[in-house]
Amino acid sequence: MSSGYIITKRSLEALKKRVDIVKFIQEISNKKQLPSSETPPTEGRNTNEGLKKRQDFLLEKTGRSYPNIFNQNVIEDASVVNGNCENFIGTAQIPLGIIGPLNILGTAAQGDFYVPLATTEGALIASYHRGAKASRMCGGITSICFLEGVQRSPVFRFNDMGEMGKFLIFAIESSEKFQDIISTASSHAKILDVKFNIEGNQLIINIEYYTADAAGQNMVTFCTDVLCKWLVDNSPTKPNIWFVESNYSGDKKAAAVSFIHVRGKKVSAEVHLTKEVVEKILRCKPEDMVQYWQSSTIGVIQSGSIGAQGHVANGLTALFIATGQDIACISEASVGITRMELTPSGGVYVSVTLPNLIVGTVGGGTSLPTQRECLEMIDCYGNGKAQKFAEIAAGLALAGEISIAAAIASGQFSQAHKKFGRKKTQ
Amino acid sequence: MSSGYIITKRSLEALKKRVDIVKFIQEISNKKQLPSSETPPTEGRNTNEGLKKRQDFLLEKTGRSYPNIFNQNVIEDASVVNGNCENFIGTAQIPLGIIGPLNILGTAAQGDFYVPLATTEGALIASYHRGAKASRMCGGITSICFLEGVQRSPVFRFNDMGEMGKFLIFAIESSEKFQDIISTASSHAKILDVKFNIEGNQLIINIEYYTADAAGQNMVTFCTDVLCKWLVDNSPTKPNIWFVESNYSGDKKAAAVSFIHVRGKKVSAEVHLTKEVVEKILRCKPEDMVQYWQSSTIGVIQSGSIGAQGHVANGLTALFIATGQDIACISEASVGITRMELTPSGGVYVSVTLPNLIVGTVGGGTSLPTQRECLEMIDCYGNGKAQKFAEIAAGLALAGEISIAAAIASGQFSQAHKKFGRKKTQ
Amino acid sequence: MSSGYIITKRSLEALKKRVDIVKFIQEISNKKQLPSSETPPTEGRNTNEGLKKRQDFLLEKTGRSYPNIFNQNVIEDASVVNGNCENFIGTAQIPLGIIGPLNILGTAAQGDFYVPLATTEGALIASYHRGAKASRMCGGITSICFLEGVQRSPVFRFNDMGEMGKFLIFAIESSEKFQDIISTASSHAKILDVKFNIEGNQLIINIEYYTADAAGQNMVTFCTDVLCKWLVDNSPTKPNIWFVESNYSGDKKAAAVSFIHVRGKKVSAEVHLTKEVVEKILRCKPEDMVQYWQSSTIGVIQSGSIGAQGHVANGLTALFIATGQDIACISEASVGITRMELTPSGGVYVSVTLPNLIVGTVGGGTSLPTQRECLEMIDCYGNGKAQKFAEIAAGLALAGEISIAAAIASGQFSQAHKKFGRKKTQ
Amino acid sequence: MSSGYIITKRSLEALKKRVDIVKFIQEISNKKQLPSSETPPTEGRNTNEGLKKRQDFLLEKTGRSYPNIFNQNVIEDASVVNGNCENFIGTAQIPLGIIGPLNILGTAAQGDFYVPLATTEGALIASYHRGAKASRMCGGITSICFLEGVQRSPVFRFNDMGEMGKFLIFAIESSEKFQDIISTASSHAKILDVKFNIEGNQLIINIEYYTADAAGQNMVTFCTDVLCKWLVDNSPTKPNIWFVESNYSGDKKAAAVSFIHVRGKKVSAEVHLTKEVVEKILRCKPEDMVQYWQSSTIGVIQSGSIGAQGHVANGLTALFIATGQDIACISEASVGITRMELTPSGGVYVSVTLPNLIVGTVGGGTSLPTQRECLEMIDCYGNGKAQKFAEIAAGLALAGEISIAAAIASGQFSQAHKKFGRKKTQ
């Protein structure tokens, strides 16, 4: 997070233009408790009355009006957002476009899909649409969801490794009971593995769950909380303190531990692009596309990224917003590997592997009005659909990787963004 | 991305229940060009006529209706999304809540802010709201935006290091002209630094720009494209091939190169929580909160994450959705450092440093109807506001880190999610 | 690997002083096959005759004499280095010092050890010696070797995921036979786990072995080679190509995959330093030592390192050189976690966890003359000693972490290096 | 550092066979101060008398003899190791072999070099020798040292960002004086850049030095110590505490911060292997070699390594041991990028880039008897030779990457280790 001398000096000069530095530093050191300020009314969390009170409060406090946010035609009944949003005041409206058909040959997803994407970034949808077209013309995208698992990783602290050891032995020897214990917290969760991590007098137990069709972060929290309490209550040794999550699980962040194994769902997708399609649809020479992939892989290694891919985050974010996923999980879901190689017949083989697709088709935001409709658009709403959704998501990512690689390799990247990404009216 | 023998075997058995493996493998190997399929009408990209055609197409092709997505009361004029969304079909509607007031003492942001957050994840807003309250009661959050810079990193390939060297020397010796050259592509962009990266016969030039109040990814693409063409046209040696982006810039991914320096804006925020506030508002012992921070920092190091923070992605994602930011950039923006320490008076010092805040208050999605209103709610719409917005964003992240640490340290984490995060009606 | 404009420009100027750039670039582009040059005689690889021929060759070709390297009193019989060194010409002689006694309470190592360290870095031994003393005065170091495993990870390539799938299924379903198959290659190796990693049409099989008291890299290569050939011969589908190692195993490099699990041996060591010992022996305030640990942990996180420790590499390298280990493995062995905390009684708890200790007490360089004596000095030569050796190694690392933290925290670091690290005679 | 349930359970069972668990846990929790134990005599640090006393002590305490370590013919005068080794007891003797000639076309190194390598790992020297031969037959290796710099990164802590800011401003504004200040500590060191890193109320100043022909870690410590004291003495605000190294410098560890920029010397080396040489000398098809490189690059990315190379650590370690380098620095020096591509004429282009070559030709262990002779063997002893040495080191690494890639790609890897890596007498 450092900057060299010249840039630092220039930043300091810019800062001095913005504030009176001496006064500002004094203010920092002299901060005192602030006089109480009115907070927005939190009662009536998900009622129309509560909503109205908060809207009135905002109008008064900020002296502005918010006709679009407050648009009553969008969510007529505030109880709809129950369980999704506290201090509810209205809605954010994100433009939705579609791409496709995206053709998928998967273990759960099969056929053509018109995929809804919510984005404010011009050129994104056009790019994914082009990738979908090219891959469809080459027989579609094979997409296989093979692994699943969501982790919680509580940590327990002891005086020394001896005390830790007693607890560890108890935990190992009672592991067979864990499934029964957690079943009081969830009827869906199944324990897949229990990993033990000794670090001096601290023990992390990394519990991996199958969470059915839910993304499952809450489910694994509730189960793990119950399990920890049982362990602490029944162990011959008590930890000095314990926490239900040690920040080892990889929740809401790109992390090697998740990349190396799985978090949510792991899906691999592939397509064999023909020479003709690369040249005519993607307007690129196959050799250049593959050369770009190689140079960009060396580039991304040098950047110190986890995994090696292009802009998987773009498509996944747009899909996650549209379909009520936990969008902050894009931090981990966008980690993966893209690979491109010349085929013997002069085309391009492309694969994308995403090991951290935290997605669900029940729970979270999936039942909200537009979110549910978007899931229904690809027949992915409700139980039994999560693997299907994951296979479509990986196929979508593949389409985007194809298109951006071709655009950069052929020199169209800048033009595409000029065409689609600029407000015409500005 | 691997799994042990037992889990792999179990996964294979699960897969066999889902598909006829033999047939599926045959289908994969026998893929052929698909018969042409109707694609959604792309003409009338941002007109109401085009919109209607695409909506009719979807209704017909999917055999379902989408009253919420197609709700005409939301965006009455399709031209509004011009530059933001191709194949426009309607809107995704995300619940908005507010937190605050979030009190910020910054170089650009000063005072109380009611911050709009768009999310579908229950408990998120309640948690950030609590952190805002606690920090406000302790004098507010100091938040300083010090560094700025957005990168594009083209790559040039040559036969050998000799050819590369000739080009490199030309590029170094003409660096003084770069600002003039790029000014034909943007009147806002200023070159901050030009970094050179030799890797055998490949040269990456990493150009760092000041992009004023825009997030700036398109701006730096256009400028770099012009600059590369100038270099290639004027250099005594031509590269065999070049690409406007080598995937070294860290765009749309967590990357060490960005974490170690800056991408977008770097902001550090801090607060000194008093013992009383930690105990009464956060219902936690200061010692436990600090112990949690330490254990979780060791935990996150073990996870192989970039940086060390808790759930910064949650708050930033909700803010980015609300305010028209490039939400896919959450991959990089959520990287940072959170630190918590006991103060001499028994309270808790907390800081959050976010070096990769890719944000803007002009361009992108900032002018869309609800997005603009959300920016206006915190007085951050338009020119001269990006640093202010970044300081608020870092303050927001700090509020969230406080709240989650206290919740986990005191054992309330699971309950909070039971209270706020479950659909009552399900 | 990049540098900013000013540094790059300065580097170019320095380079121009060193060489005639134009001529140098021409030479690069005009390289041609070189006339044949005499290579050192390779016959008599490990005989005294061969040795003599190579020494004579060197004397003639370089026009210098090498009395110390060629010292006949060191290795009188060249056959001693058989299996350790090709093109043998003599010996490198590294100064050896001892520290201790290092007191260990382990599962295999128990009691006092005088540990031999080979180094050329002044102050290193003095520092580890001090740490050993301090920890011994506090009851010694608990050191526990809990996990073991060495990996080889062959990769198999196919046309598509279908072909890969057929091979994968065959491999999973024949996994039970793997132990028998590899037993033809080694009677020591035991398969601990077989992990499968699908990445598009490429499959990595990561095989984890118990290698008894050998470091085991050759053992796992031989076993995996046999296993791969069996798989390829017997599978219903042949890979297009396969490689015995995919570079996924973490061999000879710091890698998250090894850090997150184990490579070689995982050992955790701890000590509770009393306030008195910290103050009198380490001449440091406990609070400052712990503060240093915390600041340095935040520092190392910012550096983008794997794990978080101080200078574990120093002690391990010196021990590895002394005892005939595979010294290049210091790349992975030096990855770990150091932790320091104030204890309730005002002392300092310190732990070091090293998950990638690739070590052996048989094979490799362990039987060479001085190497064997060094192993014998700590009673670690031969069968049944590898866990003991690993527990001593982790204890040693702990001693070093204690000493450097105290030295930096109390401001003695620079002085210590002035005292011990400067050639007096120069 | 975790392990799954089954492996953990098995480890526990193995542990129980090794120790009486209950008793062992009691011993851990009951540790007490140990009775004082005799420590080796430390007086006469580098005199023959002191040496003799320590040898006698060891003979008595361990009840064994150490004829090879104590061999008087190796180092006749103990004062030789002054500044290199405390508690000196004798020498570790490592077999030395040579490879070559390694032909280098560099900015400082030019011509044929017989490179001495010290190793105990069979097959290593044969492998590097083969790579040297192949590259020599293709015109030799171009090797360019372009960047240099060694860092120290002190950290300063304050009450709040205001206090930190005052200190920061003082430091920025007095940066021009830094060179004068440090010149009291070293006449060789030149400041190349001063980077500032704000993280809440902590400030890291990362100072980058040119250290002439020394590796320079002590030099930068002494300079930084003087500089920090000057800053603290003269600043209008004092830090609460400061440390001369924040563990941000990347010393003795693989770290992104060093990989992304430079630590020590950055060198890029390349060779264009002809089809004939690949087939006849390396006995491999060029296509397979390049395919191996690509698969192994995807493999190493998946392993979560920093950079992407094969076994650079092997050759560098052997060279570092032979030539008196700081061998623990192999942790950072072995980080880099290897690249292999088919050339238009059907051969293979290979490059290796090593940005963290911490090496020196003066100071450290370079003047010890065999170390100096090894440096002299490649004409790299003394002043003005460090860049030359770095260019040879990178060329060496390249030779090793060529050879291992060909060995694995053609299936010879296992055989080579059977031929060279097994003790014949065992």
PDB file of C-alpha atoms in Angstrom, chain C residues 1-2 18-19 24 31-35 37-38 45 64 66-69 71 73 80 82-84 86-87 89-94 96-98 101 103 107 114 120-123 125-126 136-137 139-140 142 145 157 197 202 218 222 245-247 252-253 256-257 259-261 266 291-292 295-296 300 302-304 309-310 314 330-331 334 370-371 373 376 387 414 417 420 422-424, chain D residues 1-2 18-19 31-35 37-38 45 64 66-69 71 73 80 82-84 86-87 89-94 96-98 100-101 103 106-107 114 120 122-123 125-126 136-137 139-140 142 145 157 197 202 218 222 245-247 252-253 256-257 259-261 266 291-292 295-296 300 302-304 309-310 314 330-331 334 370-371 373 376 387 414 417 420 422-424:
ATOM      1  CA  MET C   1       8.999  -7.047 -11.421  1.00  0.00           C
ATOM      2  CA  SER C   2       8.429  -3.488 -12.588  1.00  0.00           C
ATOM      3  CA  ARG C  18      28.490  -0.701 -18.512  1.00  0.00           C
ATOM      4  CA  VAL C  19      28.057  -1.665 -22.157  1.00  0.00           C
ATOM      5  CA  PHE C  24      25.238  -5.314 -27.265  1.00  0.00           C
ATOM      6  CA  LYS C  31      23.859 -15.054 -31.630  1.00  0.00           C
ATOM      7  CA  LYS C  32      25.071 -18.139 -33.453  1.00  0.00           C
ATOM      8  CA  GLN C  33      26.040 -21.641 -32.486  1.00  0.00           C
ATOM      9  CA  LEU C  34      29.279 -21.431 -30.531  1.00  0.00           C
ATOM     10  CA  PRO C  35      32.364 -23.359 -31.518  1.00  0.00           C
ATOM     11  CA  SER C  37      34.293 -25.957 -26.098  1.00  0.00           C
ATOM     12  CA  GLU C  38      35.946 -28.452 -23.855  1.00  0.00           C
ATOM     13  CA  ARG C  45      32.093 -39.868 -11.823  1.00  0.00           C
ATOM     14  CA  ARG C  64      44.070 -20.637 -11.104  1.00  0.00           C
ATOM     15  CA  TYR C  66      42.102 -24.169  -5.696  1.00  0.00           C
ATOM     16  CA  PRO C  67      43.992 -25.502  -2.684  1.00  0.00           C
ATOM     17  CA  ASN C  68      41.075 -25.348  -0.298  1.00  0.00           C
ATOM     18  CA  ILE C  69      38.463 -26.847  -2.596  1.00  0.00           C
ATOM     19  CA  ASN C  71      42.117 -30.256  -0.132  1.00  0.00           C
ATOM     20  CA  ASN C  73      42.347 -34.275   3.594  1.00  0.00           C
ATOM     21  CA  VAL C  80      31.838 -41.235  -0.731  1.00  0.00           C
ATOM     22  CA  ASN C  82      28.361 -41.333  -5.000  1.00  0.00           C
ATOM     23  CA  GLY C  83      24.676 -40.546  -5.353  1.00  0.00           C
ATOM     24  CA  ASN C  84      25.176 -37.009  -4.091  1.00  0.00           C
ATOM     25  CA  GLU C  86      28.175 -35.460 -10.305  1.00  0.00           C
ATOM     26  CA  ASN C  87      31.303 -33.892 -11.831  1.00  0.00           C
ATOM     27  CA  ILE C  89      35.813 -31.645  -7.870  1.00  0.00           C
ATOM     28  CA  GLY C  90      36.196 -31.150  -4.115  1.00  0.00           C
ATOM     29  CA  THR C  91      34.301 -29.659  -1.210  1.00  0.00           C
ATOM     30  CA  ALA C  92      32.744 -26.433  -0.085  1.00  0.00           C
ATOM     31  CA  GLN C  93      33.542 -25.837   3.562  1.00  0.00           C
ATOM     32  CA  ILE C  94      31.019 -23.989   5.673  1.00  0.00           C
ATOM     33  CA  LEU C  96      29.916 -24.806  11.878  1.00  0.00           C
ATOM     34  CA  GLY C  97      28.884 -23.456  15.253  1.00  0.00           C
ATOM     35  CA  ILE C  98      26.715 -24.879  17.985  1.00  0.00           C
ATOM     36  CA  PRO C 101      21.382 -26.740  24.878  1.00  0.00           C
ATOM     37  CA  ASN C 103      15.569 -28.120  25.456  1.00  0.00           C
ATOM     38  CA  THR C 107       6.646 -36.664  21.060  1.00  0.00           C
ATOM     39  CA  TYR C 114      23.487 -29.089  21.202  1.00  0.00           C
ATOM     40  CA  THR C 120      28.535 -17.743   7.016  1.00  0.00           C
ATOM     41  CA  GLU C 121      26.256 -15.062   8.440  1.00  0.00           C
ATOM     42  CA  GLY C 122      27.636 -13.429  11.533  1.00  0.00           C
ATOM     43  CA  ALA C 123      25.228 -12.966  14.488  1.00  0.00           C
ATOM     44  CA  ILE C 125      24.345 -18.395  15.797  1.00  0.00           C
ATOM     45  CA  ALA C 126      24.600 -15.928  18.658  1.00  0.00           C
ATOM     46  CA  ARG C 136      15.354 -23.350  28.317  1.00  0.00           C
ATOM     47  CA  MET C 137      15.153 -21.085  31.362  1.00  0.00           C
ATOM     48  CA  GLY C 139      11.010 -24.888  30.988  1.00  0.00           C
ATOM     49  CA  GLY C 140      11.976 -25.623  27.429  1.00  0.00           C
ATOM     50  CA  THR C 142       7.113 -28.049  23.609  1.00  0.00           C
ATOM     51  CA  CYS C 145       5.061 -33.304  15.030  1.00  0.00           C
ATOM     52  CA  ARG C 157      -4.310 -34.249 -20.743  1.00  0.00           C
ATOM     53  CA  ASN C 197      -8.209 -31.965  -9.507  1.00  0.00           C
ATOM     54  CA  GLN C 202      -6.630 -31.643 -17.681  1.00  0.00           C
ATOM     55  CA  ASN C 218      12.838 -39.421  -5.092  1.00  0.00           C
ATOM     56  CA  PHE C 222       9.563 -43.465  -8.495  1.00  0.00           C
ATOM     57  CA  GLU C 245       4.802 -33.810 -12.056  1.00  0.00           C
ATOM     58  CA  SER C 246       2.480 -30.913 -12.858  1.00  0.00           C
ATOM     59  CA  ASN C 247       4.347 -28.422 -10.658  1.00  0.00           C
ATOM     60  CA  LYS C 252      11.143 -26.424  -4.090  1.00  0.00           C
ATOM     61  CA  LYS C 253       8.896 -23.422  -3.687  1.00  0.00           C
ATOM     62  CA  ALA C 256      -0.224 -22.048  -0.541  1.00  0.00           C
ATOM     63  CA  VAL C 257      -1.191 -25.636  -1.295  1.00  0.00           C
ATOM     64  CA  PHE C 259       1.118 -24.188   3.624  1.00  0.00           C
ATOM     65  CA  ILE C 260      -2.597 -24.902   3.926  1.00  0.00           C
ATOM     66  CA  HIS C 261      -2.103 -28.619   4.405  1.00  0.00           C
ATOM     67  CA  LYS C 266       4.051 -30.255  10.231  1.00  0.00           C
ATOM     68  CA  GLN C 291       3.900  -5.073  20.047  1.00  0.00           C
ATOM     69  CA  TYR C 292       6.720  -5.804  17.653  1.00  0.00           C
ATOM     70  CA  SER C 295       3.351  -4.706  13.919  1.00  0.00           C
ATOM     71  CA  SER C 296       5.558  -7.136  12.068  1.00  0.00           C
ATOM     72  CA  VAL C 300       4.411  -9.210   6.576  1.00  0.00           C
ATOM     73  CA  GLN C 302       1.298  -6.241   3.552  1.00  0.00           C
ATOM     74  CA  SER C 303       4.356  -7.769   1.907  1.00  0.00           C
ATOM     75  CA  GLY C 304       2.188 -10.497   0.392  1.00  0.00           C
ATOM     76  CA  GLN C 309       7.066 -15.429  10.391  1.00  0.00           C
ATOM     77  CA  GLY C 310      10.319 -13.611  10.954  1.00  0.00           C
ATOM     78  CA  ASN C 314      18.021 -18.487   8.839  1.00  0.00           C
ATOM     79  CA  ILE C 330      14.289 -24.123   2.405  1.00  0.00           C
ATOM     80  CA  SER C 331      11.990 -22.386  -0.096  1.00  0.00           C
ATOM     81  CA  SER C 334      10.668 -21.692   5.843  1.00  0.00           C
ATOM     82  CA  THR C 370      30.268 -34.258   8.438  1.00  0.00           C
ATOM     83  CA  GLN C 371      26.542 -34.457   7.807  1.00  0.00           C
ATOM     84  CA  GLU C 373      28.326 -36.477  12.497  1.00  0.00           C
ATOM     85  CA  GLU C 376      24.665 -37.909  15.456  1.00  0.00           C
ATOM     86  CA  GLN C 387      10.037 -36.965  13.599  1.00  0.00           C
ATOM     87  CA  SER C 414      21.649  -3.155  14.454  1.00  0.00           C
ATOM     88  CA  HIS C 417      24.983  -7.267  13.639  1.00  0.00           C
ATOM     89  CA  PHE C 420      29.041 -10.251  15.194  1.00  0.00           C
ATOM     90  CA  ARG C 422      31.476  -7.648  10.448  1.00  0.00           C
ATOM     91  CA  LYS C 423      34.782  -9.085   9.430  1.00  0.00           C
ATOM     92  CA  LYS C 424      37.192  -7.665  11.998  1.00  0.00           C
TER      93      LYS C 424
ATOM     94  CA  MET D   1      -2.157 -26.300   7.819  1.00  0.00           C
ATOM     95  CA  SER D   2      -5.235 -28.460   8.293  1.00  0.00           C
ATOM     96  CA  ARG D  18       4.775 -42.881  19.999  1.00  0.00           C
ATOM     97  CA  VAL D  19       3.922 -41.427  23.404  1.00  0.00           C
ATOM     98  CA  LYS D  31       6.703 -27.496  32.613  1.00  0.00           C
ATOM     99  CA  LYS D  32       8.976 -25.758  35.097  1.00  0.00           C
ATOM    100  CA  GLN D  33      12.234 -23.882  34.944  1.00  0.00           C
ATOM    101  CA  LEU D  34      14.942 -26.409  34.123  1.00  0.00           C
ATOM    102  CA  PRO D  35      17.992 -26.865  36.296  1.00  0.00           C
ATOM    103  CA  SER D  37      22.765 -26.862  32.138  1.00  0.00           C
ATOM    104  CA  GLU D  38      26.253 -26.364  30.867  1.00  0.00           C
ATOM    105  CA  ARG D  45      34.926 -16.828  19.752  1.00  0.00           C
ATOM    106  CA  ARG D  64      30.859 -39.091  20.563  1.00  0.00           C
ATOM    107  CA  TYR D  66      33.561 -35.834  15.301  1.00  0.00           C
ATOM    108  CA  PRO D  67      36.711 -36.454  13.262  1.00  0.00           C
ATOM    109  CA  ASN D  68      35.357 -34.963  10.047  1.00  0.00           C
ATOM    110  CA  ILE D  69      33.804 -31.843  11.534  1.00  0.00           C
ATOM    111  CA  ASN D  71      39.329 -32.005  10.833  1.00  0.00           C
ATOM    112  CA  ASN D  73      43.326 -29.611   7.938  1.00  0.00           C
ATOM    113  CA  VAL D  80      39.254 -17.009   9.450  1.00  0.00           C
ATOM    114  CA  ASN D  82      35.548 -14.142  12.358  1.00  0.00           C
ATOM    115  CA  GLY D  83      32.406 -12.272  11.391  1.00  0.00           C
ATOM    116  CA  ASN D  84      30.842 -15.401   9.923  1.00  0.00           C
ATOM    117  CA  GLU D  86      29.885 -17.750  16.526  1.00  0.00           C
ATOM    118  CA  ASN D  87      30.507 -20.767  18.777  1.00  0.00           C
ATOM    119  CA  ILE D  89      33.411 -25.873  16.235  1.00  0.00           C
ATOM    120  CA  GLY D  90      34.572 -26.961  12.776  1.00  0.00           C
ATOM    121  CA  THR D  91      33.241 -27.196   9.248  1.00  0.00           C
ATOM    122  CA  ALA D  92      30.435 -28.741   7.294  1.00  0.00           C
ATOM    123  CA  GLN D  93      31.776 -30.163   4.054  1.00  0.00           C
ATOM    124  CA  ILE D  94      29.522 -30.172   1.022  1.00  0.00           C
ATOM    125  CA  LEU D  96      31.313 -29.598  -5.042  1.00  0.00           C
ATOM    126  CA  GLY D  97      30.823 -30.374  -8.716  1.00  0.00           C
ATOM    127  CA  ILE D  98      31.142 -28.243 -11.788  1.00  0.00           C
ATOM    128  CA  GLY D 100      29.680 -26.010 -18.035  1.00  0.00           C
ATOM    129  CA  PRO D 101      30.933 -24.210 -19.771  1.00  0.00           C
ATOM    130  CA  ASN D 103      28.019 -19.467 -21.989  1.00  0.00           C
ATOM    131  CA  GLY D 106      25.446 -10.328 -20.521  1.00  0.00           C
ATOM    132  CA  THR D 107      26.072  -6.714 -19.686  1.00  0.00           C
ATOM    133  CA  TYR D 114      32.718 -23.388 -15.325  1.00  0.00           C
ATOM    134  CA  THR D 120      24.172 -33.382  -1.798  1.00  0.00           C
ATOM    135  CA  GLY D 122      22.224 -36.586  -6.885  1.00  0.00           C
ATOM    136  CA  ALA D 123      21.216 -35.732 -10.489  1.00  0.00           C
ATOM    137  CA  ILE D 125      24.577 -31.255 -11.318  1.00  0.00           C
ATOM    138  CA  ALA D 126      24.062 -33.628 -14.234  1.00  0.00           C
ATOM    139  CA  ARG D 136      25.695 -23.253 -25.359  1.00  0.00           C
ATOM    140  CA  MET D 137      25.062 -25.186 -28.557  1.00  0.00           C
ATOM    141  CA  GLY D 139      24.572 -19.588 -29.070  1.00  0.00           C
ATOM    142  CA  GLY D 140      24.565 -19.238 -25.316  1.00  0.00           C
ATOM    143  CA  THR D 142      21.590 -13.773 -23.013  1.00  0.00           C
ATOM    144  CA  CYS D 145      20.844  -7.448 -14.967  1.00  0.00           C
ATOM    145  CA  ARG D 157       3.450   3.865  15.651  1.00  0.00           C
ATOM    146  CA  ASN D 197       2.931   3.288   3.582  1.00  0.00           C
ATOM    147  CA  GLN D 202       1.153   3.040  11.715  1.00  0.00           C
ATOM    148  CA  ASN D 218      23.635  -5.424   7.174  1.00  0.00           C
ATOM    149  CA  PHE D 222      22.922   0.167   9.796  1.00  0.00           C
ATOM    150  CA  GLU D 245      12.202  -3.498  10.403  1.00  0.00           C
ATOM    151  CA  SER D 246       8.477  -4.042  10.040  1.00  0.00           C
ATOM    152  CA  ASN D 247       8.839  -7.412   8.276  1.00  0.00           C
ATOM    153  CA  LYS D 252      14.329 -14.166   4.053  1.00  0.00           C
ATOM    154  CA  LYS D 253      10.953 -14.989   2.565  1.00  0.00           C
ATOM    155  CA  ALA D 256       4.828 -10.467  -3.485  1.00  0.00           C
ATOM    156  CA  VAL D 257       6.264  -7.052  -2.642  1.00  0.00           C
ATOM    157  CA  PHE D 259       8.486 -10.255  -6.695  1.00  0.00           C
ATOM    158  CA  ILE D 260       6.509  -7.346  -8.088  1.00  0.00           C
ATOM    159  CA  HIS D 261       9.437  -4.954  -7.904  1.00  0.00           C
ATOM    160  CA  LYS D 266      16.606  -8.457 -11.167  1.00  0.00           C
ATOM    161  CA  GLN D 291       3.217 -28.408 -23.603  1.00  0.00           C
ATOM    162  CA  TYR D 292       4.883 -29.402 -20.349  1.00  0.00           C
ATOM    163  CA  SER D 295       0.630 -27.563 -18.073  1.00  0.00           C
ATOM    164  CA  SER D 296       3.132 -26.954 -15.320  1.00  0.00           C
ATOM    165  CA  VAL D 300       1.916 -23.971 -10.274  1.00  0.00           C
ATOM    166  CA  GLN D 302      -3.116 -23.779  -8.813  1.00  0.00           C
ATOM    167  CA  SER D 303      -0.560 -24.430  -6.095  1.00  0.00           C
ATOM    168  CA  GLY D 304      -0.749 -20.789  -5.025  1.00  0.00           C
ATOM    169  CA  GLN D 309       9.043 -21.542 -12.230  1.00  0.00           C
ATOM    170  CA  GLY D 310      10.266 -25.083 -11.928  1.00  0.00           C
ATOM    171  CA  ASN D 314      18.038 -26.189  -6.826  1.00  0.00           C
ATOM    172  CA  ILE D 330      17.066 -18.749  -1.296  1.00  0.00           C
ATOM    173  CA  SER D 331      13.556 -18.238   0.082  1.00  0.00           C
ATOM    174  CA  SER D 334      14.116 -18.632  -6.009  1.00  0.00           C
ATOM    175  CA  THR D 370      36.611 -22.349  -0.530  1.00  0.00           C
ATOM    176  CA  GLN D 371      33.965 -19.701  -1.112  1.00  0.00           C
ATOM    177  CA  GLU D 373      38.020 -19.928  -4.680  1.00  0.00           C
ATOM    178  CA  GLU D 376      37.404 -16.841  -8.439  1.00  0.00           C
ATOM    179  CA  GLN D 387      26.166  -7.774 -11.557  1.00  0.00           C
ATOM    180  CA  SER D 414      12.367 -40.722 -12.855  1.00  0.00           C
ATOM    181  CA  HIS D 417      17.073 -39.731 -10.485  1.00  0.00           C
ATOM    182  CA  PHE D 420      22.292 -40.326 -10.266  1.00  0.00           C
ATOM    183  CA  ARG D 422      20.723 -43.273  -5.359  1.00  0.00           C
ATOM    184  CA  LYS D 423      23.574 -44.250  -3.143  1.00  0.00           C
ATOM    185  CA  LYS D 424      25.113 -47.238  -4.910  1.00  0.00           C
TER     186      LYS D 424
END
